[in-house]
Amino acid sequence: MTTLYTYADGPLGEMLLVGRVAEDGRTVLASLSLPGQKGAVAVQDGWVRADAAFEEAVGQLGAYFAGRRAGFDLPYEETGTEFQRRVWRALEEIPYGTTVSYGEIARRVGSPGAGVRAVGTAIGRNPLLVVRPCHRVIGADGSLRGYAAGLDRKERLLGLEGALEPALRA
């Protein structure tokens, strides 16, 4: 299966979008990485740059960053363990402009208590930054915690969505 990629500019830096062509001919998003991101994907030999294949994704990202879109409607590759997929589905259910704690995500996926660490690890392995809104997960005390692309970017995304507590905006 051919791996495709493109770059898209955005307020968080140049994003790398990676995908594959599905049997129906659509490009299925596999990864969205930001510069300097922990665990970021890097273009590999044999990958094909295909800007046109990502036009819909790039358009939706542009609308999101411009405040004209609250979510994404894109096909993406199903990866990860069963537990990671449960956590990632829970992320997708967090409404635009709101935040939830890691503990709440753990409760939603049936792993309260000690499961909070496992949830944090699964969130940290989310391959679709911005699109799958892991930036909406915060500490139980309302503090910004953990974001593979850096807390400054998490703060910018939450600010864009109007989800920051007044104390955090200062």
XYZ file of N, CA, C and O in Angstrom:
680
model
N 0.851 -1.176 0.000
C 0.000 0.000 0.000
C 0.900 1.243 0.000
O 1.803 1.362 0.811
N 0.635 2.151 -0.901
C 1.437 3.363 -1.025
C 1.110 4.348 0.084
O -0.058 4.606 0.368
N 2.146 4.892 0.669
C 1.971 5.919 1.688
C 2.137 7.282 1.029
O 3.110 7.523 0.313
N 1.165 8.149 1.264
C 1.153 9.491 0.702
C 1.389 10.501 1.819
O 1.091 10.228 2.983
N 1.875 11.687 1.446
C 2.039 12.736 2.444
C 1.935 14.105 1.799
O 2.049 14.252 0.585
N 1.708 15.090 2.633
C 1.768 16.487 2.237
C 2.102 17.312 3.468
O 2.061 16.811 4.593
N 2.416 18.555 3.223
C 2.637 19.512 4.294
C 1.565 20.586 4.199
O 1.127 20.942 3.106
N 1.143 21.100 5.330
C 0.162 22.186 5.360
C 0.593 23.186 6.423
O 0.953 22.802 7.541
N 0.562 24.454 6.066
C 0.888 25.501 7.025
C -0.293 25.740 7.953
O -1.447 25.598 7.554
N 0.009 26.099 9.165
C -1.030 26.423 10.133
C -0.437 27.240 11.261
O 0.784 27.408 11.342
N -1.255 27.729 12.151
C -0.766 28.576 13.245
C 0.120 27.844 14.249
O 0.782 28.479 15.059
N 0.159 26.516 14.175
C 1.014 25.739 15.083
C 2.312 25.328 14.411
O 3.115 24.611 14.998
N 2.499 25.757 13.163
C 3.671 25.368 12.390
C 3.269 24.507 11.209
O 2.088 24.248 10.967
N 4.273 24.062 10.466
C 4.017 23.241 9.287
C 3.627 21.827 9.718
O 4.400 21.131 10.372
N 2.423 21.424 9.355
C 1.898 20.110 9.733
C 2.253 19.098 8.651
O 2.188 19.404 7.462
N 2.607 17.906 9.059
C 2.844 16.794 8.142
C 1.638 15.873 8.206
O 1.322 15.335 9.268
N 0.954 15.719 7.081
C -0.184 14.805 6.979
C 0.263 13.578 6.201
O 0.889 13.702 5.135
N -0.041 12.406 6.731
C 0.341 11.138 6.120
C -0.911 10.299 5.957
O -1.770 10.277 6.846
N -1.025 9.630 4.830
C -2.189 8.783 4.607
C -1.895 7.656 3.635
O -0.794 7.541 3.095
N -2.932 6.879 3.414
C -2.843 5.765 2.467
C -4.111 5.751 1.625
O -5.154 6.248 2.070
N -4.023 5.169 0.462
C -5.183 5.097 -0.414
C -5.982 3.854 -0.039
O -5.457 2.731 -0.051
N -7.253 4.056 0.282
C -8.142 2.947 0.641
C -8.615 2.244 -0.630
O -8.443 2.750 -1.747
N -9.250 1.099 -0.451
C -9.754 0.335 -1.597
C -10.735 1.127 -2.445
O -10.822 0.943 -3.644
N -11.476 2.051 -1.813
C -12.450 2.852 -2.559
C -11.816 4.074 -3.220
O -12.500 4.906 -3.804
N -10.475 4.209 -3.091
C -9.772 5.300 -3.743
C -9.600 6.547 -2.898
O -8.892 7.473 -3.288
N -10.263 6.605 -1.738
C -10.123 7.770 -0.857
C -8.787 7.722 -0.125
O -8.262 6.652 0.146
N -8.283 8.891 0.216
C -7.093 8.960 1.059
C -7.545 8.884 2.512
O -8.394 9.656 2.951
N -6.992 7.932 3.222
C -7.315 7.709 4.621
C -6.169 8.286 5.449
O -5.012 7.890 5.280
N -6.487 9.236 6.312
C -5.476 9.906 7.125
C -4.912 8.934 8.159
O -5.660 8.301 8.907
N -3.590 8.817 8.200
C -2.933 7.925 9.158
C -2.243 8.693 10.270
O -2.114 8.206 11.382
N -1.807 9.930 9.957
C -1.051 10.694 10.944
C -1.110 12.174 10.613
O -1.144 12.555 9.444
N -1.125 12.987 11.662
C -0.944 14.427 11.538
C 0.059 14.809 12.607
O -0.195 14.629 13.794
N 1.224 15.289 12.179
C 2.306 15.633 13.096
C 2.629 17.118 13.006
O 2.453 17.737 11.958
N 3.146 17.641 14.097
C 3.580 19.033 14.184
C 5.092 19.078 14.405
O 5.662 18.147 14.988
N 5.753 20.152 13.963
C 7.202 20.252 14.150
C 7.579 20.137 15.621
O 6.931 20.703 16.485
N 8.619 19.359 15.885
C 9.110 19.216 17.245
C 8.266 18.337 18.140
O 8.543 18.193 19.324
N 7.256 17.724 17.583
C 6.358 16.874 18.364
C 7.084 15.633 18.856
O 7.848 15.012 18.113
N 6.826 15.249 20.094
C 7.353 13.998 20.639
C 6.746 12.848 19.834
O 5.529 12.759 19.673
N 7.584 11.994 19.273
C 7.104 10.853 18.507
C 6.576 11.206 17.127
O 5.838 10.433 16.529
N 6.961 12.372 16.606
C 6.462 12.805 15.297
C 6.896 11.843 14.197
O 7.971 11.258 14.250
N 6.045 11.725 13.209
C 6.341 10.915 12.031
C 7.294 11.709 11.145
O 7.202 12.941 11.072
N 8.189 11.024 10.467
C 9.090 11.653 9.494
C 8.879 10.981 8.140
O 8.598 9.778 8.076
N 8.989 11.742 7.082
C 8.820 11.207 5.733
C 9.876 10.130 5.488
O 11.051 10.301 5.819
N 9.416 9.013 4.929
C 10.282 7.861 4.670
C 10.533 7.696 3.175
O 9.731 8.136 2.346
N 11.625 7.030 2.832
C 11.894 6.690 1.438
C 10.722 5.884 0.889
O 10.177 5.020 1.591
N 10.330 6.183 -0.314
C 9.239 5.454 -0.955
C 7.878 6.110 -0.771
O 6.920 5.755 -1.453
N 7.757 7.050 0.146
C 6.498 7.772 0.302
C 6.349 8.735 -0.863
O 7.345 9.235 -1.396
N 5.129 9.015 -1.226
C 4.840 9.868 -2.373
C 4.154 11.149 -1.910
O 3.127 11.090 -1.220
N 4.734 12.286 -2.294
C 4.074 13.562 -1.983
C 2.877 13.710 -2.900
O 3.000 13.602 -4.123
N 1.705 13.930 -2.302
C 0.456 13.989 -3.062
C -0.445 15.055 -2.451
O -1.402 14.741 -1.745
N -0.150 16.315 -2.725
C -0.892 17.425 -2.128
C -2.391 17.325 -2.405
O -3.208 17.553 -1.510
N -2.756 16.977 -3.624
C -4.173 16.916 -4.004
C -4.942 15.869 -3.196
O -6.138 16.039 -2.939
N -4.275 14.816 -2.787
C -4.937 13.750 -2.035
C -5.404 14.212 -0.657
O -6.270 13.585 -0.046
N -4.850 15.323 -0.189
C -5.170 15.819 1.154
C -5.943 17.131 1.123
O -6.068 17.799 2.158
N -6.458 17.520 -0.028
C -7.156 18.809 -0.138
C -8.288 18.952 0.872
O -8.447 20.003 1.493
N -9.088 17.909 1.037
C -10.209 17.976 1.987
C -9.708 18.156 3.414
O -10.211 18.985 4.169
N -8.709 17.390 3.800
C -8.161 17.494 5.156
C -7.560 18.875 5.391
O -7.811 19.501 6.429
N -6.787 19.367 4.443
C -6.161 20.677 4.591
C -7.235 21.765 4.659
O -7.139 22.703 5.458
N -8.280 21.632 3.856
C -9.382 22.596 3.897
C -10.097 22.602 5.234
O -10.416 23.671 5.778
N -10.359 21.424 5.781
C -11.014 21.347 7.083
C -10.119 21.903 8.188
O -10.602 22.589 9.099
N -8.824 21.645 8.111
C -7.900 22.204 9.101
C -7.890 23.733 9.019
O -7.929 24.414 10.045
N -7.853 24.259 7.807
C -7.876 25.713 7.638
C -9.134 26.331 8.222
O -9.083 27.368 8.896
N -10.288 25.685 7.987
C -11.555 26.185 8.525
C -11.564 26.100 10.052
O -12.056 27.008 10.731
N -10.999 25.038 10.606
C -10.918 24.900 12.062
C -10.069 26.027 12.655
O -10.478 26.700 13.603
N -8.891 26.250 12.091
C -8.004 27.280 12.626
C -8.575 28.683 12.442
O -8.248 29.587 13.202
N -9.440 28.857 11.451
C -10.083 30.159 11.228
C -11.328 30.335 12.088
O -11.987 31.378 12.023
N -11.670 29.318 12.882
C -12.838 29.403 13.755
C -14.155 29.132 13.043
O -15.223 29.415 13.578
N -14.098 28.539 11.854
C -15.313 28.260 11.077
C -15.728 26.789 11.130
O -16.704 26.403 10.508
N -14.997 25.984 11.862
C -15.304 24.559 11.947
C -14.985 24.080 13.352
O -13.932 24.406 13.895
N -15.874 23.279 13.925
C -15.689 22.802 15.294
C -15.178 21.369 15.366
O -14.806 20.889 16.428
N -15.159 20.662 14.258
C -14.719 19.273 14.248
C -14.330 18.863 12.845
O -14.331 19.675 11.921
N -14.039 17.597 12.694
C -13.536 17.085 11.431
C -14.360 15.900 10.966
O -14.831 15.100 11.771
N -14.518 15.806 9.667
C -15.227 14.696 9.046
C -14.310 14.106 7.985
O -14.432 14.410 6.806
N -13.352 13.321 8.458
C -12.333 12.759 7.582
C -12.197 11.260 7.822
O -12.279 10.811 8.967
N -11.959 10.496 6.757
C -11.657 9.081 6.980
C -10.236 8.956 7.520
O -9.337 9.682 7.104
N -10.055 8.094 8.506
C -8.719 7.896 9.040
C -8.483 6.425 9.301
O -9.401 5.629 9.445
N -7.216 6.100 9.336
C -6.779 4.725 9.510
C -7.004 4.281 10.949
O -6.692 5.019 11.886
N -7.546 3.096 11.119
C -7.735 2.519 12.459
C -6.441 1.826 12.860
O -6.049 0.838 12.260
N -5.759 2.401 13.832
C -4.515 1.822 14.325
C -4.618 1.693 15.838
O -5.621 2.047 16.431
N -3.551 1.222 16.451
C -3.490 1.144 17.903
C -4.094 -0.129 18.468
O -4.714 -0.924 17.771
N -3.908 -0.271 19.771
C -4.468 -1.415 20.481
C -5.960 -1.169 20.721
O -6.457 -0.055 20.547
N -6.648 -2.183 21.167
C -8.075 -2.041 21.485
C -8.273 -0.949 22.548
O -9.163 -0.118 22.444
N -7.423 -0.943 23.567
C -7.536 0.068 24.617
C -7.292 1.467 24.054
O -8.039 2.403 24.344
N -6.250 1.633 23.254
C -5.978 2.938 22.649
C -7.162 3.413 21.811
O -7.557 4.576 21.902
N -7.739 2.525 21.039
C -8.894 2.908 20.202
C -10.079 3.336 21.060
O -10.788 4.282 20.714
N -10.294 2.682 22.201
C -11.370 3.110 23.116
C -11.102 4.513 23.642
O -11.999 5.357 23.686
N -9.856 4.762 24.044
C -9.488 6.090 24.545
C -9.656 7.118 23.429
O -10.226 8.193 23.648
N -9.180 6.817 22.235
C -9.256 7.767 21.122
C -10.703 8.059 20.735
O -11.045 9.189 20.398
N -11.569 7.048 20.811
C -13.003 7.303 20.552
C -13.577 8.248 21.606
O -14.383 9.125 21.301
N -13.136 8.076 22.858
C -13.597 8.972 23.928
C -13.134 10.404 23.653
O -13.876 11.361 23.927
N -11.942 10.568 23.117
C -11.467 11.912 22.762
C -12.377 12.559 21.726
O -12.685 13.746 21.798
N -12.784 11.768 20.758
C -13.616 12.282 19.667
C -14.987 12.741 20.154
O -15.660 13.511 19.466
N -15.387 12.293 21.329
C -16.695 12.670 21.885
C -16.643 13.931 22.743
O -17.681 14.408 23.192
N -15.451 14.482 22.960
C -15.344 15.707 23.769
C -15.774 16.883 22.882
O -15.150 17.133 21.858
N -16.808 17.597 23.261
C -17.286 18.701 22.417
C -16.276 19.840 22.282
O -15.497 20.114 23.204
N -16.310 20.477 21.154
C -15.509 21.673 20.873
C -15.741 22.698 21.983
O -16.854 22.900 22.444
N -14.673 23.326 22.424
C -14.806 24.385 23.422
C -14.949 23.896 24.847
O -15.216 24.689 25.748
N -14.775 22.593 25.068
C -14.865 22.051 26.428
C -13.611 21.234 26.728
O -12.862 20.875 25.809
N -13.413 20.960 27.993
C -12.304 20.114 28.410
C -12.823 19.068 29.387
O -13.868 19.247 30.010
N -12.096 17.975 29.484
C -12.366 16.944 30.487
C -11.027 16.519 31.082
O -9.979 16.730 30.475
N -11.080 15.906 32.235
C -9.846 15.463 32.889
C -9.444 14.068 32.391
O -10.258 13.325 31.844
N -8.183 13.758 32.625
C -7.698 12.411 32.299
C -8.504 11.376 33.076
O -8.844 10.314 32.557
N -8.822 11.697 34.330
C -9.618 10.783 35.146
C -10.997 10.538 34.565
O -11.507 9.418 34.622
N -11.604 11.574 34.002
C -12.920 11.412 33.377
C -12.822 10.512 32.150
O -13.688 9.665 31.935
N -11.775 10.670 31.354
C -11.595 9.779 30.195
C -11.409 8.348 30.688
O -11.999 7.408 30.145
N -10.611 8.168 31.743
C -10.404 6.829 32.301
C -11.740 6.225 32.729
O -12.014 5.040 32.477
N -12.588 7.019 33.382
C -13.908 6.533 33.797
C -14.740 6.143 32.580
O -15.374 5.089 32.563
N -14.724 6.975 31.551
C -15.531 6.719 30.349
C -15.130 5.441 29.628
O -15.959 4.817 28.985
N -13.839 5.073 29.716
C -13.400 3.858 29.034
C -13.321 2.656 29.969
O -12.833 1.596 29.587
N -13.824 2.827 31.207
C -13.895 1.709 32.140
C -12.603 1.412 32.860
O -12.382 0.277 33.291
N -11.725 2.410 33.013
C -10.451 2.212 33.712
C -10.204 3.301 34.747
O -9.188 3.992 34.699
N -11.117 3.478 35.708
C -10.908 4.533 36.705
C -9.732 4.202 37.623
O -9.212 3.095 37.604
N -9.340 5.171 38.415
C -8.269 4.950 39.391
C -6.918 4.844 38.726
O -6.464 5.762 38.046
N -6.269 3.700 38.907
C -4.925 3.495 38.366
C -4.896 3.561 36.849
O -3.847 3.750 36.254
N -6.044 3.421 36.202
C -6.111 3.468 34.744
C -5.819 4.833 34.156
O -5.636 4.961 32.947
N -5.740 5.866 34.998
C -5.474 7.215 34.508
C -4.123 7.276 33.800
O -3.990 7.905 32.751
N -3.123 6.606 34.341
C -1.805 6.589 33.683
C -1.866 5.926 32.321
O -1.269 6.400 31.362
N -2.564 4.817 32.238
C -2.698 4.121 30.951
C -3.427 4.994 29.944
O -3.078 5.024 28.759
N -4.426 5.722 30.415
C -5.151 6.650 29.545
C -4.210 7.740 29.049
O -4.192 8.078 27.860
N -3.396 8.286 29.950
C -2.432 9.309 29.549
C -1.460 8.802 28.499
O -1.143 9.505 27.532
N -1.015 7.568 28.652
C -0.109 6.964 27.675
C -0.810 6.793 26.336
O -0.239 7.106 25.286
N -2.044 6.315 26.357
C -2.802 6.135 25.104
C -3.027 7.474 24.409
O -2.884 7.590 23.189
N -3.356 8.498 25.190
C -3.568 9.827 24.612
C -2.265 10.327 23.993
O -2.264 10.896 22.899
N -1.149 10.079 24.650
C 0.149 10.493 24.132
C 0.538 9.810 22.841
O 1.400 10.298 22.109
N -0.104 8.707 22.531
C 0.190 7.977 21.289
C -0.819 8.277 20.183
O -0.780 7.658 19.128
N -1.686 9.226 20.408
C -2.658 9.636 19.404
C -1.917 10.108 18.151
O -1.200 11.102 18.214
N -2.105 9.438 17.010
C -1.372 9.847 15.802
C -2.024 11.007 15.047
O -1.457 11.484 14.062
N -3.184 11.447 15.488
C -3.928 12.463 14.739
C -4.127 13.732 15.569
O -5.247 14.103 15.917
N -3.016 14.411 15.886
C -3.130 15.645 16.655
C -4.068 16.615 15.953
O -4.168 16.614 14.730
N -4.736 17.418 16.711
C -5.716 18.417 16.279
C -6.999 17.730 15.814
O -8.080 18.024 16.325
N -6.908 16.802 14.863
C -8.097 16.130 14.318
C -8.803 15.306 15.383
O -10.022 15.363 15.524
N -8.031 14.538 16.146
C -8.575 13.789 17.282
C -8.170 14.598 18.506
O -7.013 14.615 18.878
N -9.111 15.316 19.132
C -8.792 16.409 20.052
C -8.254 16.036 21.427
O -8.859 16.314 22.465
N -7.059 15.474 21.448
C -6.434 15.156 22.735
C -6.057 16.417 23.502
O -5.861 16.357 24.724
N -6.015 17.555 22.822
C -5.701 18.815 23.517
C -6.803 19.224 24.486
O -6.586 20.065 25.341
N -7.974 18.611 24.391
C -9.093 18.949 25.279
C -9.039 18.216 26.614
O -9.930 18.369 27.443
N -8.006 17.415 26.835
C -7.872 16.670 28.091
C -6.863 17.400 28.970
O -5.746 17.702 28.545
N -7.295 17.691 30.211
C -6.479 18.483 31.138
C -6.384 17.763 32.485
O -7.050 16.756 32.712
N -5.574 18.311 33.372
C -5.434 17.740 34.707
C -6.703 17.912 35.520
O -7.526 18.792 35.255
N -6.851 17.100 36.536
C -8.037 17.149 37.401
C -8.181 18.510 38.076
O -9.299 18.945 38.372
N -7.062 19.204 38.276
C -7.098 20.525 38.911
C -7.277 21.656 37.899
O -7.190 22.827 38.257
N -7.514 21.303 36.633
C -7.717 22.314 35.594
C -6.442 22.774 34.917
O -6.481 23.604 34.017
N -5.313 22.211 35.320
C -4.042 22.620 34.725
C -3.809 21.913 33.382
O -4.338 20.828 33.139
N -3.013 22.559 32.551
C -2.633 21.952 31.277
C -1.532 20.952 31.547
O -0.522 21.283 32.156
N -1.750 19.743 31.086
C -0.764 18.679 31.277
C -0.605 17.925 29.977
O -1.553 17.736 29.246
N 0.610 17.489 29.715
C 0.924 16.602 28.621
C 0.306 16.925 27.270
O -0.897 16.966 27.150
N 1.137 17.196 26.308
C 0.712 17.321 24.914
C 1.951 17.053 24.080
O 2.977 17.738 24.258
N 1.886 16.081 23.208
C 3.055 15.650 22.441
C 3.704 16.793 21.672
O 4.903 16.787 21.442
N 2.928 17.784 21.279
C 3.463 18.908 20.514
C 3.815 20.098 21.396
O 4.167 21.164 20.889
N 3.715 19.944 22.708
C 4.087 21.012 23.630
C 2.891 21.724 24.234
O 1.871 21.906 23.582
N 3.032 22.114 25.491
C 1.930 22.768 26.201
C 1.560 24.121 25.598
O 0.405 24.531 25.666
N 2.518 24.806 24.966
C 2.196 26.076 24.327
C 1.196 25.882 23.194
O 0.271 26.682 23.019
N 1.327 24.794 22.455
C 0.379 24.519 21.366
C -0.976 24.064 21.913
O -2.017 24.410 21.363
N -0.946 23.295 22.981
C -2.196 22.886 23.621
C -2.958 24.126 24.073
O -4.169 24.248 23.847
N -2.244 25.056 24.686
C -2.862 26.298 25.148
C -3.440 27.096 23.970
O -4.540 27.641 24.074
N -2.719 27.147 22.863
C -3.223 27.869 21.680
C -4.496 27.226 21.140
O -5.440 27.923 20.768
N -4.530 25.897 21.076
C -5.730 25.210 20.572
C -6.920 25.451 21.494
O -8.024 25.741 21.022
N -6.710 25.326 22.788
C -7.805 25.560 23.734
C -8.244 27.018 23.702
O -9.436 27.318 23.821
N -7.307 27.929 23.524
C -7.647 29.341 23.390
C -8.486 29.591 22.143
O -9.478 30.335 22.182
N -8.117 28.965 21.040
C -8.884 29.071 19.797
C -10.330 28.629 20.011
O -11.265 29.241 19.504
N -10.489 27.569 20.797
C -11.821 27.014 21.046
C -12.557 27.727 22.178
O -13.705 27.409 22.468
N -11.904 28.661 22.845
C -12.540 29.356 23.963
C -12.698 28.476 25.185
O -13.603 28.683 25.995
N -11.817 27.498 25.345
C -11.953 26.518 26.424
C -11.013 26.753 27.598
O -10.986 25.937 28.515
N -10.256 27.843 27.572
C -9.334 28.092 28.683
C -10.036 28.773 29.834
O -10.850 29.672 29.632
N -9.679 28.358 31.042
C -10.172 29.045 32.236
C -9.547 30.439 32.248
O -8.401 30.600 31.834
N -10.237 31.446 32.742
C -9.679 32.800 32.764
C -8.276 32.884 33.381
O -7.432 33.600 32.886
N -8.011 32.129 34.433
C -6.704 32.178 35.084
C -5.601 31.689 34.153
O -4.458 32.111 34.251
N -5.931 30.757 33.265
C -4.929 30.215 32.360
C -4.670 31.129 31.172
O -3.687 30.982 30.475
N -5.553 32.053 30.909
C -5.402 32.940 29.759
C -4.402 34.067 30.020
O -3.944 34.695 29.101
N -4.148 34.340 31.272
C -3.271 35.475 31.619
C -1.846 35.249 31.161
O -1.406 34.199 30.920
